[in-house]
Amino acid sequence: MKLDIGCGKNKKEGFTGVDQYAMDGVDVVLNVAKDRWPWEDGSVEEAHCSHFLEHLDATERIHFYNELYRVLKVGGRATIITPHWASNRAYGDPTHKWPPVAEMGFFYLKKEWRDSQAPHTDVKWNPSGYSCDFDAVWGYSFSPELANRNQEYVQFALQNYKEAAQDLHANLTKRA
């Protein structure tokens, strides 16, 4: 099974469309930010979530990640795409919730990191904390003006210029 979470009318081909609103392309109407997801533990091989996570607040994101972890198979992957926090795209839509999605947030998804750096965020210490354990890697889609620039300039722009990165692309893999 493959899930396209927050798909709206743009469900990925070959995926089950999940959204809180019933519309064309949505197969399962579900509030993934608050409800228990209807899929069995370890039953999903892949998930896709593009330009949805930024519509959840911090507590809702924790629930989202914990449920995603629960339903993914070990080794299952999820792609998460959000506006980059330093892009106007992150702030232009009034339905986006605070805080903006940032790279640092992906560290919290790995239990080993939480245990050593932020144990108060783990469900062991905080009933509304993280119970997931993902490996995460991320990258960016850049402003078109950077398309033909060398890697050193792109890195400099990413660190110093607003609007250099447009989107944040993360790939999560469920650990055993």
Short mmCIF file of N, CA and C in Angstrom, two decimals:
data_model
loop_
_atom_site.label_atom_id
_atom_site.label_comp_id
_atom_site.label_asym_id
_atom_site.label_seq_id
_atom_site.Cartn_x
_atom_site.Cartn_y
_atom_site.Cartn_z
N MET A 1 0.84 -1.18 0.00
CA MET A 1 0.00 0.00 0.00
C MET A 1 0.89 1.24 0.00
N LYS A 2 0.44 2.26 -0.74
CA LYS A 2 1.12 3.54 -0.81
C LYS A 2 0.10 4.64 -0.52
N LEU A 3 0.48 5.60 0.34
CA LEU A 3 -0.43 6.67 0.73
C LEU A 3 0.08 8.01 0.23
N ASP A 4 -0.82 8.81 -0.32
CA ASP A 4 -0.54 10.21 -0.65
C ASP A 4 -1.35 11.04 0.34
N ILE A 5 -0.66 11.54 1.36
CA ILE A 5 -1.32 12.18 2.49
C ILE A 5 -1.45 13.68 2.25
N GLY A 6 -2.68 14.18 2.39
CA GLY A 6 -2.95 15.59 2.11
C GLY A 6 -2.94 15.85 0.62
N CYS A 7 -3.41 14.88 -0.15
CA CYS A 7 -3.29 14.92 -1.61
C CYS A 7 -4.18 15.96 -2.27
N GLY A 8 -5.30 16.32 -1.64
CA GLY A 8 -6.23 17.21 -2.33
C GLY A 8 -6.65 16.60 -3.65
N LYS A 9 -6.71 17.40 -4.70
CA LYS A 9 -7.11 16.92 -6.02
C LYS A 9 -5.93 16.38 -6.84
N ASN A 10 -4.74 16.35 -6.24
CA ASN A 10 -3.53 16.00 -6.99
C ASN A 10 -2.89 14.70 -6.51
N LYS A 11 -3.68 13.65 -6.37
CA LYS A 11 -3.17 12.36 -5.90
C LYS A 11 -2.13 11.80 -6.86
N LYS A 12 -1.03 11.27 -6.28
CA LYS A 12 -0.02 10.59 -7.09
C LYS A 12 -0.58 9.29 -7.65
N GLU A 13 -0.24 9.01 -8.89
CA GLU A 13 -0.70 7.78 -9.52
C GLU A 13 -0.17 6.57 -8.76
N GLY A 14 -1.05 5.60 -8.53
CA GLY A 14 -0.67 4.38 -7.83
C GLY A 14 -0.74 4.50 -6.31
N PHE A 15 -1.18 5.63 -5.80
CA PHE A 15 -1.26 5.86 -4.37
C PHE A 15 -2.72 5.96 -3.93
N THR A 16 -2.98 5.67 -2.67
CA THR A 16 -4.28 5.90 -2.06
C THR A 16 -4.29 7.34 -1.57
N GLY A 17 -5.24 8.13 -2.04
CA GLY A 17 -5.33 9.54 -1.67
C GLY A 17 -6.00 9.72 -0.32
N VAL A 18 -5.33 10.48 0.56
CA VAL A 18 -5.83 10.72 1.91
C VAL A 18 -5.91 12.23 2.12
N ASP A 19 -7.06 12.70 2.57
CA ASP A 19 -7.21 14.13 2.85
C ASP A 19 -8.35 14.30 3.85
N GLN A 20 -8.39 15.42 4.52
CA GLN A 20 -9.50 15.66 5.47
C GLN A 20 -10.75 16.15 4.76
N TYR A 21 -10.63 16.49 3.48
CA TYR A 21 -11.77 16.95 2.70
C TYR A 21 -12.10 15.97 1.60
N ALA A 22 -13.39 15.67 1.41
CA ALA A 22 -13.84 14.80 0.33
C ALA A 22 -13.84 15.60 -0.96
N MET A 23 -13.03 15.19 -1.91
CA MET A 23 -12.97 15.83 -3.23
C MET A 23 -12.41 14.81 -4.22
N ASP A 24 -12.44 15.15 -5.50
CA ASP A 24 -11.91 14.26 -6.51
C ASP A 24 -10.47 13.90 -6.16
N GLY A 25 -10.13 12.62 -6.25
CA GLY A 25 -8.78 12.15 -5.96
C GLY A 25 -8.60 11.64 -4.54
N VAL A 26 -9.52 11.96 -3.65
CA VAL A 26 -9.41 11.53 -2.25
C VAL A 26 -10.14 10.21 -2.08
N ASP A 27 -9.41 9.19 -1.64
CA ASP A 27 -10.00 7.86 -1.42
C ASP A 27 -10.41 7.67 0.04
N VAL A 28 -9.66 8.28 0.96
CA VAL A 28 -9.93 8.14 2.38
C VAL A 28 -9.99 9.54 2.99
N VAL A 29 -11.14 9.87 3.58
CA VAL A 29 -11.30 11.15 4.27
C VAL A 29 -10.91 10.92 5.73
N LEU A 30 -9.88 11.66 6.19
CA LEU A 30 -9.32 11.41 7.52
C LEU A 30 -8.60 12.65 8.00
N ASN A 31 -8.77 12.97 9.26
CA ASN A 31 -7.98 14.04 9.87
C ASN A 31 -6.71 13.39 10.42
N VAL A 32 -5.65 13.36 9.61
CA VAL A 32 -4.40 12.69 9.99
C VAL A 32 -3.68 13.41 11.11
N ALA A 33 -4.09 14.63 11.42
CA ALA A 33 -3.45 15.41 12.48
C ALA A 33 -3.95 15.03 13.87
N LYS A 34 -5.12 14.39 13.95
CA LYS A 34 -5.72 14.11 15.26
C LYS A 34 -6.19 12.68 15.43
N ASP A 35 -6.64 12.04 14.36
CA ASP A 35 -7.25 10.72 14.46
C ASP A 35 -6.21 9.60 14.32
N ARG A 36 -6.56 8.43 14.86
CA ARG A 36 -5.75 7.23 14.61
C ARG A 36 -6.00 6.83 13.16
N TRP A 37 -4.91 6.53 12.47
CA TRP A 37 -5.04 6.16 11.07
C TRP A 37 -5.60 4.74 10.96
N PRO A 38 -6.44 4.46 9.95
CA PRO A 38 -7.13 3.18 9.88
C PRO A 38 -6.30 2.01 9.38
N TRP A 39 -5.05 2.21 9.04
CA TRP A 39 -4.24 1.14 8.51
C TRP A 39 -3.54 0.38 9.63
N GLU A 40 -3.33 -0.90 9.39
CA GLU A 40 -2.67 -1.77 10.37
C GLU A 40 -1.22 -1.35 10.55
N ASP A 41 -0.68 -1.69 11.71
CA ASP A 41 0.74 -1.45 11.98
C ASP A 41 1.57 -2.14 10.89
N GLY A 42 2.56 -1.42 10.35
CA GLY A 42 3.48 -2.01 9.38
C GLY A 42 2.87 -2.44 8.07
N SER A 43 1.79 -1.80 7.66
CA SER A 43 1.08 -2.23 6.43
C SER A 43 1.34 -1.34 5.22
N VAL A 44 2.05 -0.23 5.39
CA VAL A 44 2.25 0.74 4.30
C VAL A 44 3.73 0.71 3.89
N GLU A 45 3.97 0.58 2.59
CA GLU A 45 5.36 0.54 2.13
C GLU A 45 5.92 1.91 1.77
N GLU A 46 5.04 2.85 1.42
CA GLU A 46 5.53 4.16 1.00
C GLU A 46 4.45 5.21 1.27
N ALA A 47 4.92 6.41 1.62
CA ALA A 47 4.00 7.54 1.81
C ALA A 47 4.59 8.77 1.13
N HIS A 48 3.70 9.60 0.68
CA HIS A 48 4.08 10.86 0.03
C HIS A 48 3.24 11.95 0.66
N CYS A 49 3.88 13.08 0.96
CA CYS A 49 3.17 14.18 1.60
C CYS A 49 3.79 15.48 1.08
N SER A 50 3.10 16.13 0.15
CA SER A 50 3.63 17.34 -0.48
C SER A 50 2.77 18.54 -0.14
N HIS A 51 3.40 19.53 0.47
CA HIS A 51 2.76 20.80 0.80
C HIS A 51 1.49 20.60 1.64
N PHE A 52 1.66 19.76 2.66
CA PHE A 52 0.59 19.53 3.62
C PHE A 52 1.05 19.75 5.06
N LEU A 53 2.23 19.25 5.40
CA LEU A 53 2.69 19.26 6.79
C LEU A 53 2.71 20.67 7.39
N GLU A 54 2.98 21.67 6.59
CA GLU A 54 3.04 23.05 7.09
C GLU A 54 1.67 23.56 7.54
N HIS A 55 0.61 22.83 7.22
CA HIS A 55 -0.74 23.20 7.67
C HIS A 55 -1.06 22.64 9.05
N LEU A 56 -0.12 21.92 9.65
CA LEU A 56 -0.29 21.35 10.99
C LEU A 56 0.53 22.14 11.99
N ASP A 57 0.01 22.26 13.21
CA ASP A 57 0.82 22.89 14.26
C ASP A 57 1.81 21.86 14.81
N ALA A 58 2.65 22.27 15.76
CA ALA A 58 3.72 21.41 16.25
C ALA A 58 3.18 20.12 16.87
N THR A 59 2.14 20.20 17.68
CA THR A 59 1.57 19.02 18.32
C THR A 59 0.96 18.08 17.29
N GLU A 60 0.29 18.64 16.31
CA GLU A 60 -0.30 17.82 15.24
C GLU A 60 0.77 17.13 14.42
N ARG A 61 1.90 17.79 14.20
CA ARG A 61 3.01 17.17 13.46
C ARG A 61 3.56 15.97 14.20
N ILE A 62 3.66 16.07 15.52
CA ILE A 62 4.14 14.92 16.31
C ILE A 62 3.21 13.73 16.12
N HIS A 63 1.90 13.97 16.21
CA HIS A 63 0.91 12.90 15.99
C HIS A 63 1.08 12.33 14.58
N PHE A 64 1.22 13.19 13.60
CA PHE A 64 1.39 12.77 12.21
C PHE A 64 2.60 11.83 12.09
N TYR A 65 3.75 12.24 12.60
CA TYR A 65 4.96 11.42 12.49
C TYR A 65 4.81 10.11 13.24
N ASN A 66 4.20 10.13 14.42
CA ASN A 66 4.02 8.89 15.17
C ASN A 66 3.11 7.91 14.43
N GLU A 67 2.03 8.41 13.85
CA GLU A 67 1.14 7.53 13.09
C GLU A 67 1.80 7.04 11.81
N LEU A 68 2.53 7.91 11.14
CA LEU A 68 3.26 7.51 9.94
C LEU A 68 4.22 6.37 10.28
N TYR A 69 4.94 6.52 11.38
CA TYR A 69 5.86 5.48 11.82
C TYR A 69 5.12 4.17 12.11
N ARG A 70 3.99 4.27 12.77
CA ARG A 70 3.23 3.07 13.13
C ARG A 70 2.80 2.29 11.91
N VAL A 71 2.30 2.98 10.87
CA VAL A 71 1.73 2.25 9.72
C VAL A 71 2.78 1.84 8.69
N LEU A 72 3.95 2.48 8.67
CA LEU A 72 4.97 2.10 7.70
C LEU A 72 5.60 0.76 8.07
N LYS A 73 5.97 0.00 7.05
CA LYS A 73 6.76 -1.21 7.24
C LYS A 73 8.17 -0.81 7.65
N VAL A 74 8.87 -1.69 8.33
CA VAL A 74 10.29 -1.45 8.61
C VAL A 74 11.00 -1.30 7.27
N GLY A 75 11.76 -0.24 7.13
CA GLY A 75 12.41 0.07 5.85
C GLY A 75 11.52 0.86 4.91
N GLY A 76 10.25 1.05 5.28
CA GLY A 76 9.33 1.85 4.47
C GLY A 76 9.78 3.29 4.42
N ARG A 77 9.44 3.96 3.33
CA ARG A 77 9.92 5.33 3.11
C ARG A 77 8.77 6.31 2.98
N ALA A 78 9.06 7.53 3.40
CA ALA A 78 8.10 8.63 3.23
C ALA A 78 8.84 9.82 2.67
N THR A 79 8.23 10.46 1.71
CA THR A 79 8.74 11.72 1.15
C THR A 79 7.89 12.84 1.69
N ILE A 80 8.56 13.84 2.27
CA ILE A 80 7.87 15.00 2.83
C ILE A 80 8.40 16.23 2.11
N ILE A 81 7.52 17.02 1.50
CA ILE A 81 7.91 18.25 0.81
C ILE A 81 7.12 19.39 1.42
N THR A 82 7.85 20.42 1.84
CA THR A 82 7.23 21.61 2.43
C THR A 82 7.91 22.85 1.88
N PRO A 83 7.29 24.01 2.01
CA PRO A 83 8.01 25.23 1.66
C PRO A 83 9.21 25.38 2.61
N HIS A 84 10.33 25.85 2.09
CA HIS A 84 11.48 26.11 2.94
C HIS A 84 11.17 27.29 3.86
N TRP A 85 11.62 27.22 5.09
CA TRP A 85 11.30 28.24 6.09
C TRP A 85 11.78 29.64 5.71
N ALA A 86 12.80 29.75 4.86
CA ALA A 86 13.32 31.06 4.45
C ALA A 86 12.74 31.51 3.11
N SER A 87 11.68 30.87 2.69
CA SER A 87 11.02 31.24 1.44
C SER A 87 9.69 31.92 1.74
N ASN A 88 9.37 32.87 0.93
CA ASN A 88 8.08 33.54 1.02
C ASN A 88 6.93 32.53 0.96
N ARG A 89 7.18 31.41 0.32
CA ARG A 89 6.17 30.36 0.19
C ARG A 89 5.73 29.82 1.56
N ALA A 90 6.63 29.89 2.56
CA ALA A 90 6.30 29.40 3.89
C ALA A 90 5.35 30.34 4.63
N TYR A 91 5.38 31.61 4.29
CA TYR A 91 4.61 32.61 5.03
C TYR A 91 3.44 33.20 4.25
N GLY A 92 3.41 32.99 2.95
CA GLY A 92 2.39 33.62 2.12
C GLY A 92 0.99 33.07 2.29
N ASP A 93 0.87 31.81 2.67
CA ASP A 93 -0.43 31.18 2.82
C ASP A 93 -0.87 31.32 4.28
N PRO A 94 -1.97 32.03 4.54
CA PRO A 94 -2.39 32.24 5.93
C PRO A 94 -2.85 30.96 6.63
N THR A 95 -3.01 29.86 5.91
CA THR A 95 -3.41 28.61 6.56
C THR A 95 -2.20 27.81 7.04
N HIS A 96 -0.98 28.27 6.76
CA HIS A 96 0.21 27.60 7.29
C HIS A 96 0.31 27.91 8.77
N LYS A 97 0.73 26.92 9.54
CA LYS A 97 0.79 27.08 11.00
C LYS A 97 2.23 27.18 11.47
N TRP A 98 2.38 27.79 12.63
CA TRP A 98 3.69 28.01 13.24
C TRP A 98 4.07 26.78 14.06
N PRO A 99 5.32 26.41 14.14
CA PRO A 99 6.45 27.02 13.45
C PRO A 99 6.55 26.51 12.02
N PRO A 100 7.26 27.24 11.15
CA PRO A 100 7.50 26.70 9.81
C PRO A 100 8.34 25.43 9.92
N VAL A 101 8.21 24.55 8.96
CA VAL A 101 8.99 23.32 8.95
C VAL A 101 10.44 23.68 8.63
N ALA A 102 11.36 23.20 9.46
CA ALA A 102 12.78 23.49 9.30
C ALA A 102 13.59 22.21 9.42
N GLU A 103 14.79 22.26 8.91
CA GLU A 103 15.66 21.09 8.90
C GLU A 103 15.86 20.50 10.29
N MET A 104 16.01 21.33 11.29
CA MET A 104 16.27 20.86 12.65
C MET A 104 15.19 19.91 13.14
N GLY A 105 13.97 20.10 12.71
CA GLY A 105 12.88 19.25 13.14
C GLY A 105 13.07 17.79 12.78
N PHE A 106 13.81 17.50 11.71
CA PHE A 106 14.00 16.11 11.30
C PHE A 106 14.91 15.35 12.25
N PHE A 107 15.76 16.04 13.01
CA PHE A 107 16.59 15.36 14.00
C PHE A 107 15.74 14.69 15.07
N TYR A 108 14.64 15.32 15.44
CA TYR A 108 13.76 14.82 16.50
C TYR A 108 13.07 13.51 16.13
N LEU A 109 13.09 13.15 14.88
CA LEU A 109 12.40 11.94 14.44
C LEU A 109 13.20 10.68 14.69
N LYS A 110 14.46 10.81 15.10
CA LYS A 110 15.32 9.65 15.36
C LYS A 110 15.46 9.47 16.88
N LYS A 111 15.05 8.31 17.37
CA LYS A 111 15.04 8.05 18.81
C LYS A 111 16.42 8.21 19.43
N GLU A 112 17.45 7.72 18.80
CA GLU A 112 18.81 7.83 19.35
C GLU A 112 19.19 9.30 19.58
N TRP A 113 18.85 10.17 18.65
CA TRP A 113 19.16 11.60 18.80
C TRP A 113 18.34 12.18 19.95
N ARG A 114 17.04 11.86 20.01
CA ARG A 114 16.21 12.37 21.10
C ARG A 114 16.74 11.94 22.46
N ASP A 115 17.15 10.67 22.56
CA ASP A 115 17.64 10.16 23.84
C ASP A 115 18.84 10.94 24.35
N SER A 116 19.70 11.39 23.45
CA SER A 116 20.91 12.10 23.88
C SER A 116 20.76 13.62 23.89
N GLN A 117 19.88 14.17 23.08
CA GLN A 117 19.80 15.62 22.92
C GLN A 117 18.51 16.26 23.42
N ALA A 118 17.42 15.52 23.39
CA ALA A 118 16.12 16.11 23.74
C ALA A 118 15.19 15.06 24.34
N PRO A 119 15.59 14.41 25.44
CA PRO A 119 14.76 13.32 25.98
C PRO A 119 13.36 13.76 26.38
N HIS A 120 13.18 15.03 26.71
CA HIS A 120 11.86 15.54 27.11
C HIS A 120 10.84 15.49 25.98
N THR A 121 11.31 15.30 24.73
CA THR A 121 10.38 15.26 23.59
C THR A 121 9.96 13.83 23.24
N ASP A 122 10.53 12.85 23.94
CA ASP A 122 10.20 11.46 23.67
C ASP A 122 8.98 11.04 24.48
N VAL A 123 8.18 10.15 23.91
CA VAL A 123 6.97 9.68 24.58
C VAL A 123 7.30 9.02 25.93
N LYS A 124 8.52 8.56 26.10
CA LYS A 124 8.93 7.96 27.38
C LYS A 124 8.77 8.96 28.53
N TRP A 125 9.02 10.24 28.24
CA TRP A 125 8.95 11.28 29.26
C TRP A 125 7.76 12.20 29.10
N ASN A 126 7.20 12.22 27.91
CA ASN A 126 6.13 13.16 27.59
C ASN A 126 5.04 12.40 26.84
N PRO A 127 3.87 12.19 27.44
CA PRO A 127 2.83 11.39 26.79
C PRO A 127 2.44 11.88 25.40
N SER A 128 2.63 13.16 25.11
CA SER A 128 2.30 13.68 23.77
C SER A 128 3.56 13.83 22.91
N GLY A 129 4.64 13.15 23.31
CA GLY A 129 5.91 13.26 22.59
C GLY A 129 6.04 12.26 21.45
N TYR A 130 7.23 12.23 20.89
CA TYR A 130 7.53 11.35 19.75
C TYR A 130 7.69 9.90 20.19
N SER A 131 7.13 8.98 19.41
CA SER A 131 7.37 7.55 19.57
C SER A 131 8.00 6.97 18.31
N CYS A 132 8.23 7.79 17.32
CA CYS A 132 8.76 7.32 16.04
C CYS A 132 10.28 7.17 16.09
N ASP A 133 10.81 6.49 15.08
CA ASP A 133 12.25 6.32 14.93
C ASP A 133 12.57 6.23 13.44
N PHE A 134 12.91 7.38 12.86
CA PHE A 134 13.20 7.47 11.44
C PHE A 134 14.64 7.88 11.21
N ASP A 135 15.22 7.39 10.13
CA ASP A 135 16.40 8.01 9.55
C ASP A 135 15.86 9.07 8.58
N ALA A 136 16.48 10.22 8.56
CA ALA A 136 16.00 11.30 7.69
C ALA A 136 17.17 11.93 6.95
N VAL A 137 16.97 12.17 5.67
CA VAL A 137 17.89 12.96 4.86
C VAL A 137 17.06 14.01 4.16
N TRP A 138 17.66 15.17 3.87
CA TRP A 138 16.89 16.22 3.23
C TRP A 138 17.75 17.03 2.29
N GLY A 139 17.05 17.71 1.41
CA GLY A 139 17.68 18.60 0.44
C GLY A 139 16.67 19.67 0.06
N TYR A 140 16.94 20.34 -1.04
CA TYR A 140 16.19 21.55 -1.37
C TYR A 140 15.87 21.62 -2.86
N SER A 141 14.80 22.34 -3.18
CA SER A 141 14.62 22.83 -4.54
C SER A 141 14.96 24.32 -4.45
N PHE A 142 15.73 24.79 -5.40
CA PHE A 142 16.28 26.14 -5.34
C PHE A 142 15.59 27.09 -6.29
N SER A 143 15.77 28.34 -6.01
CA SER A 143 15.30 29.41 -6.88
C SER A 143 15.89 29.19 -8.27
N PRO A 144 15.14 29.44 -9.34
CA PRO A 144 15.66 29.25 -10.70
C PRO A 144 16.95 30.03 -10.98
N GLU A 145 17.15 31.13 -10.28
CA GLU A 145 18.36 31.94 -10.50
C GLU A 145 19.63 31.19 -10.10
N LEU A 146 19.49 30.12 -9.32
CA LEU A 146 20.66 29.36 -8.87
C LEU A 146 20.94 28.14 -9.75
N ALA A 147 20.11 27.91 -10.74
CA ALA A 147 20.20 26.68 -11.54
C ALA A 147 21.56 26.48 -12.20
N ASN A 148 22.19 27.53 -12.66
CA ASN A 148 23.46 27.39 -13.37
C ASN A 148 24.66 27.87 -12.57
N ARG A 149 24.49 28.00 -11.27
CA ARG A 149 25.59 28.46 -10.41
C ARG A 149 26.35 27.26 -9.84
N ASN A 150 27.61 27.48 -9.49
CA ASN A 150 28.40 26.37 -8.95
C ASN A 150 27.94 26.04 -7.52
N GLN A 151 28.35 24.86 -7.06
CA GLN A 151 27.90 24.36 -5.76
C GLN A 151 28.29 25.27 -4.60
N GLU A 152 29.47 25.87 -4.67
CA GLU A 152 29.92 26.76 -3.60
C GLU A 152 29.00 27.98 -3.50
N TYR A 153 28.62 28.54 -4.64
CA TYR A 153 27.73 29.70 -4.62
C TYR A 153 26.34 29.32 -4.10
N VAL A 154 25.84 28.16 -4.53
CA VAL A 154 24.53 27.70 -4.08
C VAL A 154 24.53 27.52 -2.56
N GLN A 155 25.59 26.93 -2.02
CA GLN A 155 25.69 26.76 -0.58
C GLN A 155 25.73 28.11 0.15
N PHE A 156 26.49 29.05 -0.41
CA PHE A 156 26.56 30.38 0.17
C PHE A 156 25.17 31.04 0.15
N ALA A 157 24.48 30.93 -0.97
CA ALA A 157 23.15 31.52 -1.09
C ALA A 157 22.18 30.89 -0.09
N LEU A 158 22.24 29.59 0.06
CA LEU A 158 21.36 28.89 0.98
C LEU A 158 21.56 29.40 2.41
N GLN A 159 22.79 29.67 2.78
CA GLN A 159 23.09 30.11 4.14
C GLN A 159 22.85 31.60 4.36
N ASN A 160 22.80 32.39 3.29
CA ASN A 160 22.78 33.83 3.48
C ASN A 160 21.63 34.59 2.83
N TYR A 161 20.93 33.97 1.90
CA TYR A 161 19.91 34.71 1.17
C TYR A 161 18.53 34.10 1.33
N LYS A 162 17.59 34.96 1.73
CA LYS A 162 16.19 34.56 1.73
C LYS A 162 15.79 34.24 0.29
N GLU A 163 14.95 33.29 0.12
CA GLU A 163 14.43 32.86 -1.19
C GLU A 163 15.38 31.99 -2.00
N ALA A 164 16.58 31.67 -1.48
CA ALA A 164 17.48 30.78 -2.22
C ALA A 164 16.84 29.39 -2.36
N ALA A 165 16.39 28.85 -1.25
CA ALA A 165 15.68 27.57 -1.27
C ALA A 165 14.19 27.83 -1.32
N GLN A 166 13.50 27.13 -2.18
CA GLN A 166 12.06 27.28 -2.29
C GLN A 166 11.32 26.22 -1.48
N ASP A 167 11.76 24.97 -1.60
CA ASP A 167 11.13 23.87 -0.90
C ASP A 167 12.16 23.04 -0.16
N LEU A 168 11.72 22.37 0.88
CA LEU A 168 12.51 21.43 1.65
C LEU A 168 11.98 20.04 1.33
N HIS A 169 12.86 19.16 0.88
CA HIS A 169 12.48 17.79 0.52
C HIS A 169 13.15 16.84 1.50
N ALA A 170 12.37 16.05 2.23
CA ALA A 170 12.92 15.10 3.19
C ALA A 170 12.48 13.70 2.80
N ASN A 171 13.39 12.76 3.00
CA ASN A 171 13.08 11.35 2.84
C ASN A 171 13.30 10.67 4.19
N LEU A 172 12.24 10.06 4.69
CA LEU A 172 12.28 9.37 5.97
C LEU A 172 12.24 7.87 5.71
N THR A 173 13.03 7.13 6.48
CA THR A 173 13.02 5.67 6.40
C THR A 173 12.76 5.13 7.79
N LYS A 174 11.77 4.25 7.92
CA LYS A 174 11.45 3.67 9.22
C LYS A 174 12.55 2.73 9.66
N ARG A 175 13.07 2.98 10.85
CA ARG A 175 14.07 2.12 11.45
C ARG A 175 13.36 0.95 12.15
N ALA A 176 14.10 -0.10 12.40
CA ALA A 176 13.52 -1.31 13.06
C ALA A 176 13.12 -1.02 14.48
#
